[in-house]
Short mmCIF file of C-alpha atoms and ligand atoms in Angstrom, two decimals:
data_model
loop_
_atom_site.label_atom_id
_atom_site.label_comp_id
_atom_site.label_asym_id
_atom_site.label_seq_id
_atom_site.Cartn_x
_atom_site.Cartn_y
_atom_site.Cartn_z
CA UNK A 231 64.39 -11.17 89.76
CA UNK A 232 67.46 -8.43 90.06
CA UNK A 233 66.31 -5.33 90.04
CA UNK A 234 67.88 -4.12 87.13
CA UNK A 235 65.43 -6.27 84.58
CA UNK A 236 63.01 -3.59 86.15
CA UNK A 237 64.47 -0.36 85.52
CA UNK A 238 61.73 1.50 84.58
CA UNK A 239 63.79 4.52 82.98
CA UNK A 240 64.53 2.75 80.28
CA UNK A 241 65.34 6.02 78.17
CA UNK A 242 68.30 6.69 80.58
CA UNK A 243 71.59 5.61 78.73
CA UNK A 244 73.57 5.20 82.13
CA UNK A 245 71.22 2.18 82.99
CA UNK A 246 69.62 0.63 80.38
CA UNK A 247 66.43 -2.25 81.13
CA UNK A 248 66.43 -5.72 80.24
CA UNK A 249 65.21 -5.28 76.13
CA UNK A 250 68.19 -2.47 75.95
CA UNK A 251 70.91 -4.87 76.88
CA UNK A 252 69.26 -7.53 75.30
CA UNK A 253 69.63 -5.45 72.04
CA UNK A 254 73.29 -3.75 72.44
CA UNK A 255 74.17 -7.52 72.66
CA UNK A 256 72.28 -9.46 70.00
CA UNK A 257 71.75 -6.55 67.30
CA UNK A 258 73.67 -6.01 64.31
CA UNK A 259 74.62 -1.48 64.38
CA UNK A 260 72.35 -1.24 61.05
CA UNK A 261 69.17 -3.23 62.96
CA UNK A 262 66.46 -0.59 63.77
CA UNK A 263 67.22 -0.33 68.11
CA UNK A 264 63.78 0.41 69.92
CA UNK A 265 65.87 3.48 71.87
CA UNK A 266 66.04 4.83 68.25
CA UNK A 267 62.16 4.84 68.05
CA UNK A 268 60.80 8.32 67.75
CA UNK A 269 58.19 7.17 69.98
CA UNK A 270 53.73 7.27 69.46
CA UNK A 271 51.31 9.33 68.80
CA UNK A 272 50.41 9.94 72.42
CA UNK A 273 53.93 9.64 74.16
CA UNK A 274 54.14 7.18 77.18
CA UNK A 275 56.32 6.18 79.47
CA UNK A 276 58.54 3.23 78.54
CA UNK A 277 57.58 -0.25 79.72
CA UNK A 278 59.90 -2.16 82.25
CA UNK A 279 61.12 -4.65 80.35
CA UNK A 280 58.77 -4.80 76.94
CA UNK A 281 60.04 -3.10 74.41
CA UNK A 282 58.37 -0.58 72.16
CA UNK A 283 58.02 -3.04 70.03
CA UNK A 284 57.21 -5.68 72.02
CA UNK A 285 54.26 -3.56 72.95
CA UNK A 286 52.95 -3.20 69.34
CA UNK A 287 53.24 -6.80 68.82
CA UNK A 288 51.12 -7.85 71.67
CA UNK A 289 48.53 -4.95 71.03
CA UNK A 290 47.66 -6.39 67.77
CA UNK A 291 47.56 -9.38 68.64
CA UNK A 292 45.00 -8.43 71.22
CA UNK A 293 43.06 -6.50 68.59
CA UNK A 294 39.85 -7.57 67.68
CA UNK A 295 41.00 -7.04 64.30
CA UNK A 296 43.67 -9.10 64.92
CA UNK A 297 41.74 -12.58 65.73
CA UNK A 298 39.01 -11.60 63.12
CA UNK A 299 41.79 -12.74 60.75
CA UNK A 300 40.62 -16.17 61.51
CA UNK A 301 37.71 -15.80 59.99
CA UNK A 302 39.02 -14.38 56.76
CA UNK A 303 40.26 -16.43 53.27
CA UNK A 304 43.56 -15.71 52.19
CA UNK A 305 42.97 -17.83 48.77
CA UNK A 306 40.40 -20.59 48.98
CA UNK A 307 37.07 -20.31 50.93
CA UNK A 308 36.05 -22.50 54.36
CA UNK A 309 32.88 -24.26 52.50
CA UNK A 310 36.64 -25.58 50.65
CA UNK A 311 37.63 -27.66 53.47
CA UNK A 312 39.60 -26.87 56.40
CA UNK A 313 43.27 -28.12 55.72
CA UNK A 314 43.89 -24.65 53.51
CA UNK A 315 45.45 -21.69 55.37
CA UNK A 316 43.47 -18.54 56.48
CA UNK A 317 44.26 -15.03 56.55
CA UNK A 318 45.32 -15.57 59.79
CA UNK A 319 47.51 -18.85 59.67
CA UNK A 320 48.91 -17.11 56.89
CA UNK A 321 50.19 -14.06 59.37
CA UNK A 322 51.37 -16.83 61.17
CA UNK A 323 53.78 -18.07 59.09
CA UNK A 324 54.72 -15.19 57.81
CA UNK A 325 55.69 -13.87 61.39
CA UNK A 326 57.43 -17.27 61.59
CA UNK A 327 59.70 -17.12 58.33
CA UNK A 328 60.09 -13.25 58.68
CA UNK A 329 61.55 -14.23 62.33
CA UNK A 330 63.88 -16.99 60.89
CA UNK A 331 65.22 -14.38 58.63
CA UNK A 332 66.00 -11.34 60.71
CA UNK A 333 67.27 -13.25 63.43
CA UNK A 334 70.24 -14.63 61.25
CA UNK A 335 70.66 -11.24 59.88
CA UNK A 336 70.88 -9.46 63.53
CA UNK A 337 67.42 -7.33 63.01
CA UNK A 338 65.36 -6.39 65.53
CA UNK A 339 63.17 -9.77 66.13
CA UNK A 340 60.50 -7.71 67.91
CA UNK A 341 59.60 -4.63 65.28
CA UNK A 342 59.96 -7.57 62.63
CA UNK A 343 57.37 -9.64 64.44
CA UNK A 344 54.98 -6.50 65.21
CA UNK A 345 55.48 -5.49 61.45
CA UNK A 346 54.14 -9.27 60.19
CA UNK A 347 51.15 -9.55 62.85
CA UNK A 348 50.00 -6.16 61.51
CA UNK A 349 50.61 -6.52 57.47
CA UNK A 350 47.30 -8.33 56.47
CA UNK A 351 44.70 -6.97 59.19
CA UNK A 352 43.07 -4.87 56.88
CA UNK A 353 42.01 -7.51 54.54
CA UNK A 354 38.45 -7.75 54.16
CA UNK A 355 36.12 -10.57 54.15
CA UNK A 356 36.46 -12.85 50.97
CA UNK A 357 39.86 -12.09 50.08
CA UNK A 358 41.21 -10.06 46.92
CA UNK A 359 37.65 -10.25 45.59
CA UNK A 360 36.09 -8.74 48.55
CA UNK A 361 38.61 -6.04 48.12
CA UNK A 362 38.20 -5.29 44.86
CA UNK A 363 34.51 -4.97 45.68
CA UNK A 364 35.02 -2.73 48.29
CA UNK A 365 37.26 -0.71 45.67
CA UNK A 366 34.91 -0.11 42.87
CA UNK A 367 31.77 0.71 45.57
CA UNK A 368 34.03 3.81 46.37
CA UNK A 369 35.52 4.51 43.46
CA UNK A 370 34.42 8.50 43.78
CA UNK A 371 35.72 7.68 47.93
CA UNK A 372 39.16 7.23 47.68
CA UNK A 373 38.73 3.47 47.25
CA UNK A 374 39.19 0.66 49.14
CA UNK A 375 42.97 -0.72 50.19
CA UNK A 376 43.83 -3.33 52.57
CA UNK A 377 46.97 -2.24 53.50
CA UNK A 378 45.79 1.47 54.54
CA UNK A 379 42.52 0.14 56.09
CA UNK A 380 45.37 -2.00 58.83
CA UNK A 381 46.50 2.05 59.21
CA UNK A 382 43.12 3.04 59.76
CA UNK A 383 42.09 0.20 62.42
CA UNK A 384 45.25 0.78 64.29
CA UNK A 385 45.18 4.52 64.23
CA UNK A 386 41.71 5.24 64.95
CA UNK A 387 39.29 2.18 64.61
CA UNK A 388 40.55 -0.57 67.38
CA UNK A 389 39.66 0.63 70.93
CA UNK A 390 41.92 -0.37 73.86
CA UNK A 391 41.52 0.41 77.16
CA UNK A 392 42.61 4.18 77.26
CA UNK A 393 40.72 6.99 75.79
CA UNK A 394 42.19 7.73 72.99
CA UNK A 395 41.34 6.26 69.48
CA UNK A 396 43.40 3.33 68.30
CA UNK A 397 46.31 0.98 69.54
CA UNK A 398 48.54 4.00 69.75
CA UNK A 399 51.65 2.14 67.81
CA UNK A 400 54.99 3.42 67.57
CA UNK A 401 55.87 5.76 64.51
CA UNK A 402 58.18 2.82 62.87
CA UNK A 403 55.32 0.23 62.75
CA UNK A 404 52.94 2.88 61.39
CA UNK A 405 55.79 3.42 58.57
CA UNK A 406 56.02 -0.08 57.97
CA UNK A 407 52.53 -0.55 57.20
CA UNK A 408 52.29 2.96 55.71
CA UNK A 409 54.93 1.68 52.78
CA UNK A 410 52.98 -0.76 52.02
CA UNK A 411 50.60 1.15 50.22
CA UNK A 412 53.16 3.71 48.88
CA UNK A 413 55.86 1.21 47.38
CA UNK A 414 57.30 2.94 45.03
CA UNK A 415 56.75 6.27 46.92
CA UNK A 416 60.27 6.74 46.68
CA UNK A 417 63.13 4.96 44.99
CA UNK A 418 66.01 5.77 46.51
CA UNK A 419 65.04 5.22 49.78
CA UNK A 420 64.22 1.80 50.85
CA UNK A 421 62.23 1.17 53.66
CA UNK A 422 63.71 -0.49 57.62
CA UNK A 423 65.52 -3.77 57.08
CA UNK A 424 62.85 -4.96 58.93
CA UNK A 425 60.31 -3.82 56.71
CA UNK A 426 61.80 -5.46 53.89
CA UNK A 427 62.13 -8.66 55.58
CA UNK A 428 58.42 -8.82 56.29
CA UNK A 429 57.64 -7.99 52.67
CA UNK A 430 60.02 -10.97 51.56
CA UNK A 431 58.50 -13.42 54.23
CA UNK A 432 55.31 -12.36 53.09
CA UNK A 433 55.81 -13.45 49.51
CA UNK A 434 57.57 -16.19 50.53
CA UNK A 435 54.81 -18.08 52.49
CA UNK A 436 52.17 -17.33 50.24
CA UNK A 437 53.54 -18.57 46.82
CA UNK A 438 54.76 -22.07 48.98
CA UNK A 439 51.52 -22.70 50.67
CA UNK A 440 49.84 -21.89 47.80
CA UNK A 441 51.35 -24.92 46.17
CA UNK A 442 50.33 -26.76 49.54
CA UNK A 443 47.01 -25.48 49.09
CA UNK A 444 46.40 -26.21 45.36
CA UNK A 445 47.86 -29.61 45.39
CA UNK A 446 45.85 -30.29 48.76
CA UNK A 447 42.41 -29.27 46.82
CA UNK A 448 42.97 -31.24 43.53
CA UNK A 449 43.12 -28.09 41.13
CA UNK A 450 46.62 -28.73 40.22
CA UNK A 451 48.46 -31.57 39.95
CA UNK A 452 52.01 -32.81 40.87
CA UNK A 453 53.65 -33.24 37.80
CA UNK A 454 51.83 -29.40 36.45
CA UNK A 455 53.91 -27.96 39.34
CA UNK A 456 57.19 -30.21 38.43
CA UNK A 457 57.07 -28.16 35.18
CA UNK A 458 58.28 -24.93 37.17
CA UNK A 459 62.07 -24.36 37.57
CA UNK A 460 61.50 -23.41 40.95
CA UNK A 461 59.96 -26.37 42.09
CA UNK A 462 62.54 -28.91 40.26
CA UNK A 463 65.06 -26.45 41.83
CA UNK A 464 63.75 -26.75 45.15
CA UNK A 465 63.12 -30.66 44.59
CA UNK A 466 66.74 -30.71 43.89
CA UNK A 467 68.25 -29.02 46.88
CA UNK A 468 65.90 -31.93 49.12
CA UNK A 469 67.11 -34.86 47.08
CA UNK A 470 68.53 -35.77 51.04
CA UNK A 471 65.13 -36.78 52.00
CA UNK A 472 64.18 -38.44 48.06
CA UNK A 473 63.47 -41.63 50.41
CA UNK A 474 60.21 -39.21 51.38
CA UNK A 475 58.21 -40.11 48.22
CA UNK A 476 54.90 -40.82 49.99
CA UNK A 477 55.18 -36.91 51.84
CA UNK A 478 56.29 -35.34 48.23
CA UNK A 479 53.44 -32.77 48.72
CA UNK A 480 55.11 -31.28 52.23
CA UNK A 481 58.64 -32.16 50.81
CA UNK A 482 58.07 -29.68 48.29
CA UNK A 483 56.14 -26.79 50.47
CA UNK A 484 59.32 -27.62 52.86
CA UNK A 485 62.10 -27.66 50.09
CA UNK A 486 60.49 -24.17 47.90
CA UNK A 487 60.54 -22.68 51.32
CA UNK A 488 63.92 -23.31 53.11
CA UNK A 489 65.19 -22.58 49.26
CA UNK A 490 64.38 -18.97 49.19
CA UNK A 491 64.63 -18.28 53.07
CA UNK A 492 68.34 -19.49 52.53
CA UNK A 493 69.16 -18.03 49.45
CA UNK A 494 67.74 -14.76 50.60
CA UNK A 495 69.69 -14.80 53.80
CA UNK A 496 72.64 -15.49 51.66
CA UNK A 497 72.50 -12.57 49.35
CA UNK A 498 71.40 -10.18 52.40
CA UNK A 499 74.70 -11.62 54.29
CA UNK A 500 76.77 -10.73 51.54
CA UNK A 501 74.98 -7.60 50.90
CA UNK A 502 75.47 -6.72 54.49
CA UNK A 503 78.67 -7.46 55.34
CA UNK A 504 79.65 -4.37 54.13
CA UNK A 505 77.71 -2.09 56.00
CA UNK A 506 78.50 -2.79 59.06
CA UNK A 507 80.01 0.75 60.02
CA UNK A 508 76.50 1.92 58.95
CA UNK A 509 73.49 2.91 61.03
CA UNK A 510 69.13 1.52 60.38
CA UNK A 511 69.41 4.88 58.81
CA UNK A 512 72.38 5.21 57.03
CA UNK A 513 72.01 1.50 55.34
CA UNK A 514 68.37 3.33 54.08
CA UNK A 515 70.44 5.93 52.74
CA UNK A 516 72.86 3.87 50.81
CA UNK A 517 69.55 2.51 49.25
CA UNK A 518 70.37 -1.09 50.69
CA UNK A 519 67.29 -3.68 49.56
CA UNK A 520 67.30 -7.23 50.32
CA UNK A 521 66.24 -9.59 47.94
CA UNK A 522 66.67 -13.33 46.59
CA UNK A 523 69.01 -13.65 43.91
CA UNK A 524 68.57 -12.84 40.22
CA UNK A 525 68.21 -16.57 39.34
CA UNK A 526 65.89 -17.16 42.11
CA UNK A 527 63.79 -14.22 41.80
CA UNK A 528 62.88 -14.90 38.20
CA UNK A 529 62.05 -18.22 39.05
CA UNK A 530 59.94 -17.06 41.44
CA UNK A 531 57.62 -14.98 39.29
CA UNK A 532 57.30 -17.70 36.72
CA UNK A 533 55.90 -19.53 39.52
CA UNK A 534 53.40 -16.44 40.67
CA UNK A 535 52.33 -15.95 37.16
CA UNK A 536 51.33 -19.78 36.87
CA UNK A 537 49.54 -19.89 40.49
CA UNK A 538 47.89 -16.93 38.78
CA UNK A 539 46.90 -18.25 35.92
CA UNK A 540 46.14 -21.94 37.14
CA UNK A 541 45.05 -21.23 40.62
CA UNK A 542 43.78 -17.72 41.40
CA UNK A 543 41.63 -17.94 38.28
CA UNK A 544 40.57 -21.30 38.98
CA UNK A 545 36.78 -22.06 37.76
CA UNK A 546 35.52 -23.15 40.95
CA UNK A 547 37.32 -19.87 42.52
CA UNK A 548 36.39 -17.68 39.91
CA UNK A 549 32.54 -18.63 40.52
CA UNK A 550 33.12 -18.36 44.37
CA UNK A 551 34.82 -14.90 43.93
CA UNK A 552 32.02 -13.89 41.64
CA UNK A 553 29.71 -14.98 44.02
CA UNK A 554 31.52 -13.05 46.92
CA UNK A 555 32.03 -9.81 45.15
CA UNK A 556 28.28 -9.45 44.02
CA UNK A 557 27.32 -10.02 47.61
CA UNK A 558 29.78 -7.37 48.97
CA UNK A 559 28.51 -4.92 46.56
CA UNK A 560 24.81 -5.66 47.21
CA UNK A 561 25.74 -5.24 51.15
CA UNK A 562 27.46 -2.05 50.11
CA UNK A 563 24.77 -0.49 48.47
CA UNK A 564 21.94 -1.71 51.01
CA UNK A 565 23.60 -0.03 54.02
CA UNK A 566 24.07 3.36 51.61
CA UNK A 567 20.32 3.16 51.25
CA UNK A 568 19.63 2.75 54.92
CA UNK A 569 21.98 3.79 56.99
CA UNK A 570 20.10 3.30 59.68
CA UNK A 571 20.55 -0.31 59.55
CA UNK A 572 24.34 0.53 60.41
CA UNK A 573 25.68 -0.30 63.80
CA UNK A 574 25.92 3.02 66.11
CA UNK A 575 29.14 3.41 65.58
CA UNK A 576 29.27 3.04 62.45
CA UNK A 577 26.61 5.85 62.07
CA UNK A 578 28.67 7.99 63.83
CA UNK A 579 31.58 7.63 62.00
CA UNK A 580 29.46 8.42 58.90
CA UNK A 581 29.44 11.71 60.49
CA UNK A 582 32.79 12.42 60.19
CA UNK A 583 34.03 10.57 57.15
CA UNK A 584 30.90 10.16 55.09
CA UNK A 585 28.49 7.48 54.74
CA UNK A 586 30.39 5.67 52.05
CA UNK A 587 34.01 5.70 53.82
CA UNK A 588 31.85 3.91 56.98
CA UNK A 589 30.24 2.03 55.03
CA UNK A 590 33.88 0.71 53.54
CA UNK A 591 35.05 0.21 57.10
CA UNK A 592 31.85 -1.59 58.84
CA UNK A 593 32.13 -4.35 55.64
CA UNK A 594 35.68 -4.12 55.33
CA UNK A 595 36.57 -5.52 59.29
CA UNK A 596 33.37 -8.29 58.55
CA UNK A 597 34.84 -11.99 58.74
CA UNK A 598 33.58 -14.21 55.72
CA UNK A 599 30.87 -15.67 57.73
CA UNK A 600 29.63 -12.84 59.03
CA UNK A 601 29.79 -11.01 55.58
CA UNK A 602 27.75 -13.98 54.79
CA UNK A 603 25.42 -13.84 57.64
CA UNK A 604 24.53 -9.96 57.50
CA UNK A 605 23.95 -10.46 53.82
CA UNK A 606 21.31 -13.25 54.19
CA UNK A 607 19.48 -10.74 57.03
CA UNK A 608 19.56 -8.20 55.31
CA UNK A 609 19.16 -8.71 51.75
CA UNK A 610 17.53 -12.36 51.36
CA UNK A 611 15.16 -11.90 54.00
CA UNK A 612 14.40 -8.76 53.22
CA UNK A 613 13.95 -9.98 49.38
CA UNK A 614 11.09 -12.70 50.98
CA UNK A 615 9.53 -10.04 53.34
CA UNK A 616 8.99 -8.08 50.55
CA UNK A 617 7.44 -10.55 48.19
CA UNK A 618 5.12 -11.90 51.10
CA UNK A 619 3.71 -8.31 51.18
MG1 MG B 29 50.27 -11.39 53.49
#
């Protein structure tokens, strides 16, 4: 291997390592370069030839929050069958599509893929019901928020190797994750390229498999979703493979994606191709935002407001969600009447941030099983104990 691929000052300029070149030569001047990073929390020295953000990537994926993600429900339950995605399939594709995206657009590949592993690992167990759960049991606590409980596990829950709290992530990722929950924090100036990419991925792959997923389970039906202009526009652009009818389920999951990957690379290429004087900074500061078309994007949320109406509220997942959310809160307010019954660190983090806060954390990094599990121990068989007495 020549040296070079080696060099293990990567900050020096004069001879850059193996991910600088590879960036100079594949990166379009407004992509976010890892030399631009303003570095971590607890500096350290640059990795032969990983990037900075090649680092955060592979850190969270070799969280523990990370692969508890399997474990989690992004829509529909595991007692539903196993075909469905999970939190962490989801994050998957995501990645994937977010990937797809930046590469055509010149982005950096490697923040964009550290960005998407990280955006849902602060889910907790049972989905948008467990959440809002979690939210209304500390209501006078801040609340509960996925997307700053992913800050809270990478910046001071996870525990690597070193002594210091955390994964230690560089200060771009951390942004990333950190807009998330501030959105509208400020108008004018749009988050990374990358960042936005992620966010469009993100929506992306959930409203497509969602249709997968729906169709898969029987709660809605092919010609329901035919009634959607984004679906007969999607179903148009595929007509090529019409000869398909027996796969029309995956034709359509297939078409409604490569649709709005495609026409979102389009109007970011256009968008673009004027600001390529500009700097990851400058192109912020010109309030650049990448989106799907107008045509597209409306289409779009008619299509989220009927997988809202027809599948998120969905009798048989309104009465699992139910179900779910009572459970959370009863596990809630058990471990705020004994703390005791709190892992050790857990207990000591109740020090420090107050027994509710922990309490929010210990349930909030819980798979769906083991939500389930630590319920039944604690509250069912505590329920028969007590009546046997
Ligand atoms: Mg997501």
């Amino acid at each position: 291997m020549p040296a070079q691929l080696f060099h293990s000052s990567g900050s020096n300029a004069a001879s850059p390592g193996a991910w600088q070149l590879r960036e100079q030569g594949l990166l379009a001047p407004y992509a976010f370069f890892a030399r631009q990073s303003s570095g971590r929390r607890y500096p350290e020295p640059l990795h032969p030839y990983r990037s900075p953000f090649q680092r955060d990537r592979d850190r969270v994926l070799h969280s523990a929050a990370f692969r508890r993600l399997s474990g989690k429900m992004q829509v529909f339950t595991g007692d539903m069958g196993d075909y469905h995605r999970t939190r962490l399939t989801h994050t998957n594709e995501v990645a994937s599509l977010a990937r797809t995206i930046g590469r055509c657009l010149r982005l950096n590949e490697d923040l964009i893929e550290a960005l998407a592993l990280l955006h849902d690992i602060g889910h907790p167990p049972f989905g948008h019901c467990g959440e809002d759960a979690l939210d209304e049991c500390l209501a006078n606590f801040e609340g509960f928020s996925h997307n700053r409980f992913a800050l809270e596990l990478v910046e001071e829950i996870e525990q690597r190797y070193t002594p210091t709290a955390g994964l230690n992530l560089t200060d771009e990722v951390l942004a990333g994750q950190r807009h998330r929950i501030h959105k509208t924090a400020d108008p004018h100036l749009p988050p990374l390229l990358e960042v936005q990419v992620v966010d469009a991925a993100d929506s992306i792959a959930y409203d497509a498999h969602d249709v997968d997923d729906a169709l898969k389970l029987g709660l809605l039906t092919f010609p329901q979703v035919q009634s959607l202009a984004l679906v007969r526009r999607a179903l148009d652009s595929a007509n090529g493979h019409a000869a398909h009818r027996h796969n029309e389920r995956q034709l359509l999951v297939h078409a409604l994606i490569d649709l709005q990957i495609d026409d979102f690379i389009t109007v970011s290429h256009h968008r673009l191709a004027d600001a390529l004087s500009l700097d990851a900074q400058a192109v912020r500061e010109v309030g650049m935002r990448l989106q799907l078309s107008a045509a597209v994007e409306a289409e779009k949320q008619e299509l989220e407001a009927f997988l809202f109406e027809r599948v998120y509220r969905h009798p048989r997942l309104m009465e699992i969600r139910q179900l779910a959310a009572t459970r959370v809160k009863q596990l809630f307010f058990f471990f705020a009447a004994h703390p005791e019954r709190l892992p050790p660190r857990f207990q000591m983090r109740a020090e420090r941030f107050g027994i509710h806060r922990s309490i929010g954390q210990y349930i909030g990094g819980m798979t769906d099983r083991f939500c389930e599990e630590t319920y039944i121990q604690m509250i069912e068989l505590g329920r028969e104990q007590a009546e046997d007495w």
